[in-house]
mmCIF file with all atom_site columns, C-alpha atoms in Angstrom:
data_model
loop_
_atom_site.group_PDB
_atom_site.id
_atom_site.type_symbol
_atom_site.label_atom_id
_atom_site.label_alt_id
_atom_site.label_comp_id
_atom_site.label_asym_id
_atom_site.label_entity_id
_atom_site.label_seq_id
_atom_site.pdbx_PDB_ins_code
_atom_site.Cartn_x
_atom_site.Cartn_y
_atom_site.Cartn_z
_atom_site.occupancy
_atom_site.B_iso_or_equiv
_atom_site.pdbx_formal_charge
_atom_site.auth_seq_id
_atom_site.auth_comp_id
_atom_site.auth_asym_id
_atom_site.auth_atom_id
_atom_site.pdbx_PDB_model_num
ATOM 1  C CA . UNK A 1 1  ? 11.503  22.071  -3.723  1.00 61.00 ? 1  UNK A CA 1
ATOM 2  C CA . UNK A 1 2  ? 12.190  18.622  -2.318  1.00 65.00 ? 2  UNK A CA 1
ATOM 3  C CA . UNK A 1 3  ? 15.430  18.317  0.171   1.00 71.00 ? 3  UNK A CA 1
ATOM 4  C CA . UNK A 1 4  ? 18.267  16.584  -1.211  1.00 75.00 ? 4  UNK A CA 1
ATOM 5  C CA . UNK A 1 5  ? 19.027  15.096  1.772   1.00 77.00 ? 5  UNK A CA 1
ATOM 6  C CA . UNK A 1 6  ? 19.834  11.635  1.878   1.00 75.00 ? 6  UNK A CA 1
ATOM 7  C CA . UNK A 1 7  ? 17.392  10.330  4.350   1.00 72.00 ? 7  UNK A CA 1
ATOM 8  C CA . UNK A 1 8  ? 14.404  12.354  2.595   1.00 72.00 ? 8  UNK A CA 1
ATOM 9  C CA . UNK A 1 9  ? 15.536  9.769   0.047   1.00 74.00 ? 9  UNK A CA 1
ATOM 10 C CA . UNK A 1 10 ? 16.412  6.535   1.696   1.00 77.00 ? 10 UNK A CA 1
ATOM 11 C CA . UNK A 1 11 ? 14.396  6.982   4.861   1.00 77.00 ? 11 UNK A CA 1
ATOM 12 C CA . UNK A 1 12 ? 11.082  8.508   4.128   1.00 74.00 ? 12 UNK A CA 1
ATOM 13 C CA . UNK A 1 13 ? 9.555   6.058   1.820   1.00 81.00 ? 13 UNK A CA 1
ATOM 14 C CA . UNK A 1 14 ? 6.689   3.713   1.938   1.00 81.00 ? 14 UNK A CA 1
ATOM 15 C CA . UNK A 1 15 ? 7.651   1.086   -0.988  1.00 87.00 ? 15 UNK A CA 1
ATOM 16 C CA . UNK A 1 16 ? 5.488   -1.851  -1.748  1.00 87.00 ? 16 UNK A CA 1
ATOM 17 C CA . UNK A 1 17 ? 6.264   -4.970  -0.281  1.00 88.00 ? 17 UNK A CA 1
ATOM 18 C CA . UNK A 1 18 ? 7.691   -7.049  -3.544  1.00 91.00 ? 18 UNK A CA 1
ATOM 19 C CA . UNK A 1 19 ? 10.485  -4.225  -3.700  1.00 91.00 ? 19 UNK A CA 1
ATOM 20 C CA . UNK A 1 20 ? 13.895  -4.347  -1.977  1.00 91.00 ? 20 UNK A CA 1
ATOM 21 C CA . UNK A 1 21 ? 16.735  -2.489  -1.883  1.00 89.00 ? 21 UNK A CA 1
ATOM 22 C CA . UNK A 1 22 ? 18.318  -3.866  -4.260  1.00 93.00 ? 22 UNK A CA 1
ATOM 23 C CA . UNK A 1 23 ? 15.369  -3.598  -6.921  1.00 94.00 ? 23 UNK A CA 1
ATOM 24 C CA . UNK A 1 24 ? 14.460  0.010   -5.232  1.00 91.00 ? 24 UNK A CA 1
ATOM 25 C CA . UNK A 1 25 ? 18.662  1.055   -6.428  1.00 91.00 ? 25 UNK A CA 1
ATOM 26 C CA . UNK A 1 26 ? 18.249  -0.540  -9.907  1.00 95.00 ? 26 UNK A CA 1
ATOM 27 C CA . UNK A 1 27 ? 15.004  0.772   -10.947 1.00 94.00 ? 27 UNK A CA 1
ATOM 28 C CA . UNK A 1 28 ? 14.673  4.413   -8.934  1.00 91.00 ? 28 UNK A CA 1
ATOM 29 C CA . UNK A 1 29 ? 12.085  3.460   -6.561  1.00 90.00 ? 29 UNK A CA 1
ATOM 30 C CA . UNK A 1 30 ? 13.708  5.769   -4.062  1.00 87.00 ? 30 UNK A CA 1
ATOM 31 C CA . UNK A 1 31 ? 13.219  8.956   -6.060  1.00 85.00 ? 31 UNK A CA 1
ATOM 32 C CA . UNK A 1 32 ? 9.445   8.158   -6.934  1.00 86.00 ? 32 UNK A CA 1
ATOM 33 C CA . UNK A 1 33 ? 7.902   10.927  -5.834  1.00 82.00 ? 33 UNK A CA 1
ATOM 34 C CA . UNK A 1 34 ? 4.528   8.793   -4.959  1.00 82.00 ? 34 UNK A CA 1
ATOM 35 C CA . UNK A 1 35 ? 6.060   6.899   -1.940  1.00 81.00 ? 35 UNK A CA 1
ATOM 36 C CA . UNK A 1 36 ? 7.161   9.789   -0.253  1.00 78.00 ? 36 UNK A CA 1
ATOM 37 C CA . UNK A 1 37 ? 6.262   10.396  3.386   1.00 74.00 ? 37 UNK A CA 1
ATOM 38 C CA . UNK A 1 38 ? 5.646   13.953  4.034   1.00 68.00 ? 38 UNK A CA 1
ATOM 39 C CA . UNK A 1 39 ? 2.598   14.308  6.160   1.00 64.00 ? 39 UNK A CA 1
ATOM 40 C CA . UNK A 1 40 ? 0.602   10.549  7.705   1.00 62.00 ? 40 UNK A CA 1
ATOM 41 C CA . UNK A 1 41 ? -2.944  12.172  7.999   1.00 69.00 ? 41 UNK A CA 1
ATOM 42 C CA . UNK A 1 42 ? -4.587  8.859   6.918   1.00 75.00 ? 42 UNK A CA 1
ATOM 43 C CA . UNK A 1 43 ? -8.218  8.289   7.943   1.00 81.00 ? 43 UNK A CA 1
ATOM 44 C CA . UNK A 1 44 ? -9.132  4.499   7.683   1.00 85.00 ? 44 UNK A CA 1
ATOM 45 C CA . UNK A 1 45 ? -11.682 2.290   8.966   1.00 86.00 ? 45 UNK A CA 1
ATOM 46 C CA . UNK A 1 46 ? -11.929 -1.869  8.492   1.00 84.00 ? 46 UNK A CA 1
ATOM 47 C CA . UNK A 1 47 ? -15.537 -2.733  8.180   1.00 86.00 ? 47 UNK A CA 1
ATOM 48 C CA . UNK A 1 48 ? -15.261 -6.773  7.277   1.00 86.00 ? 48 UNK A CA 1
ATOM 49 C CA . UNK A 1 49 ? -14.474 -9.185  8.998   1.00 86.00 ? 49 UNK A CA 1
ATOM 50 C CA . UNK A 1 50 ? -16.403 -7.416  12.290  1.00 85.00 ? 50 UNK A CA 1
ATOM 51 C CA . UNK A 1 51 ? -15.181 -6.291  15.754  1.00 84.00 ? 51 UNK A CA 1
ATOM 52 C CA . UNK A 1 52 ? -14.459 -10.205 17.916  1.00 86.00 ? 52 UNK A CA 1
ATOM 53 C CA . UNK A 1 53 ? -14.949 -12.197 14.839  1.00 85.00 ? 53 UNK A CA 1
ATOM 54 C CA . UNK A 1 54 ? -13.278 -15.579 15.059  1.00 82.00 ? 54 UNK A CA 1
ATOM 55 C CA . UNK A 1 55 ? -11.305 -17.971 12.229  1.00 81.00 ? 55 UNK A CA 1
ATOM 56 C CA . UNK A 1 56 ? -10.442 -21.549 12.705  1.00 79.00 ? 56 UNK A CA 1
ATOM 57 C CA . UNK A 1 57 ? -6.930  -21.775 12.287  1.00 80.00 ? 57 UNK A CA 1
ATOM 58 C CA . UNK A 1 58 ? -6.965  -25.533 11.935  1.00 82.00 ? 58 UNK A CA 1
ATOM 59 C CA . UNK A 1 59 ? -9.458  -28.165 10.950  1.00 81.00 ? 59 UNK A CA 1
ATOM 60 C CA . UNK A 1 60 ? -12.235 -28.732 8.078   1.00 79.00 ? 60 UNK A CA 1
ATOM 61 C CA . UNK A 1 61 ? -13.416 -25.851 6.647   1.00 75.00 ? 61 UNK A CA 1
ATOM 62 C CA . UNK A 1 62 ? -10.649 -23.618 6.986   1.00 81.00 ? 62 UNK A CA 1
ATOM 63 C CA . UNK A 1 63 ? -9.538  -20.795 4.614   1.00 77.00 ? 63 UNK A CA 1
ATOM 64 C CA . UNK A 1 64 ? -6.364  -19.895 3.133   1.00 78.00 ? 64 UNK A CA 1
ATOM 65 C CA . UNK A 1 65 ? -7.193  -16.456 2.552   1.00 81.00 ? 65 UNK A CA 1
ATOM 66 C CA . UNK A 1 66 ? -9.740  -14.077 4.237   1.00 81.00 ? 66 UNK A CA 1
ATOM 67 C CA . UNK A 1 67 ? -11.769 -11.082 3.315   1.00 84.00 ? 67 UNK A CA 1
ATOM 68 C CA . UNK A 1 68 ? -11.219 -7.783  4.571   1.00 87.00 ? 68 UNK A CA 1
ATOM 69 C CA . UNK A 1 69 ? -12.915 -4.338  3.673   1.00 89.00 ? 69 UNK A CA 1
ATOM 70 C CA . UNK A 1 70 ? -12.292 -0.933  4.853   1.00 89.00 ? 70 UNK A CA 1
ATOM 71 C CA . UNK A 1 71 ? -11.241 1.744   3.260   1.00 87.00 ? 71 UNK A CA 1
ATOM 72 C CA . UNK A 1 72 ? -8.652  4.676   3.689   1.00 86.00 ? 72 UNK A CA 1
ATOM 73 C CA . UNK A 1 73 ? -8.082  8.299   2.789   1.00 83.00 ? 73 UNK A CA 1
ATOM 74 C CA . UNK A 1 74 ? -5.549  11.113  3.196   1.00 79.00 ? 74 UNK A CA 1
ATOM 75 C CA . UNK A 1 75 ? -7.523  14.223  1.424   1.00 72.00 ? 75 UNK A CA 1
ATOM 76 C CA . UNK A 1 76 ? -6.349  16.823  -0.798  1.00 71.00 ? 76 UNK A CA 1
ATOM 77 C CA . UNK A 1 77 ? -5.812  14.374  -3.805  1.00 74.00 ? 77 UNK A CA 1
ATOM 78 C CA . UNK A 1 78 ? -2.855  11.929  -2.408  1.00 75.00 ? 78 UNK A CA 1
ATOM 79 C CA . UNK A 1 79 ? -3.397  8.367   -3.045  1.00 79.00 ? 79 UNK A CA 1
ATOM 80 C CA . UNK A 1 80 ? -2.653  5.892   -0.554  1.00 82.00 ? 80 UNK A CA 1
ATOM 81 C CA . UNK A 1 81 ? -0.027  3.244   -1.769  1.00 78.00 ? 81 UNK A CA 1
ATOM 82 C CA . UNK A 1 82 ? -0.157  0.489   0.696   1.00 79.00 ? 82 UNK A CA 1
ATOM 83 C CA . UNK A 1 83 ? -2.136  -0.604  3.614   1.00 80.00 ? 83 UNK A CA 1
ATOM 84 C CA . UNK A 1 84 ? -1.117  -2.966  6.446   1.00 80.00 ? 84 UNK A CA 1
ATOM 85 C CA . UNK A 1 85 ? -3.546  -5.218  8.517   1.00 80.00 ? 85 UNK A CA 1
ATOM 86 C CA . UNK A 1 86 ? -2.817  -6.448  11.808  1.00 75.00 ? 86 UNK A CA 1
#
C-alpha cells in the first residue's frame, strides 16, 4: 500500500518536462502512479554521438539539433519515463 505521506506525493516524482506545478495540481500528475520514484536501478548506456566527438557550435554547417542513441532499462517490467543528457 502506497504511503500517504505528503512528500511520497509531492517529492518523489519524475514528471515530464512540459508539466508544472500548476498543470501537475489541475490534472493529478502527482498521484500517477507511473512517475513514482521508488527504487533508481536504471542501467543505460549512450552509444551515438561517440566518446570525444566534437560539434561546431558556430559557423557553416552547423546543426540545430543532434542525434543521440543509447538506451536504458530498469528490469522487472517498469518503464522508464524520461531521460536526461548532459
Amino acid at each position: 500500500v502506497p504511503s500517504e505521506n505528503h512528500y511520497h506525493y509531492f517529492d518523489n516524482r519524475v514528471l515530464p518536462p512540459h508539466v508544472d506545478a500548476e498543470l501537475a495540481t489541475s490534472e493529478g500528475w502527482w498521484y500517477k502512479p507511473d512517475y513514482i520514484i521508488n527504487s533508481i536501478n536504471i542501467n543505460s548506456a549512450m552509444f551515438e554521438p561517440r566518446h570525444n566527438s566534437c560539434f561546431p557550435l558556430s559557423g557553416d554547417g552547423v546543426h540545430r539539433t543532434l542525434k543521440i542513441s543509447g538506451y536504458a532499462y530498469t528490469g522487472g517490467g517498469v518503464k522508464i519515463i524520461r531521460a536526461e543528457i548532459s
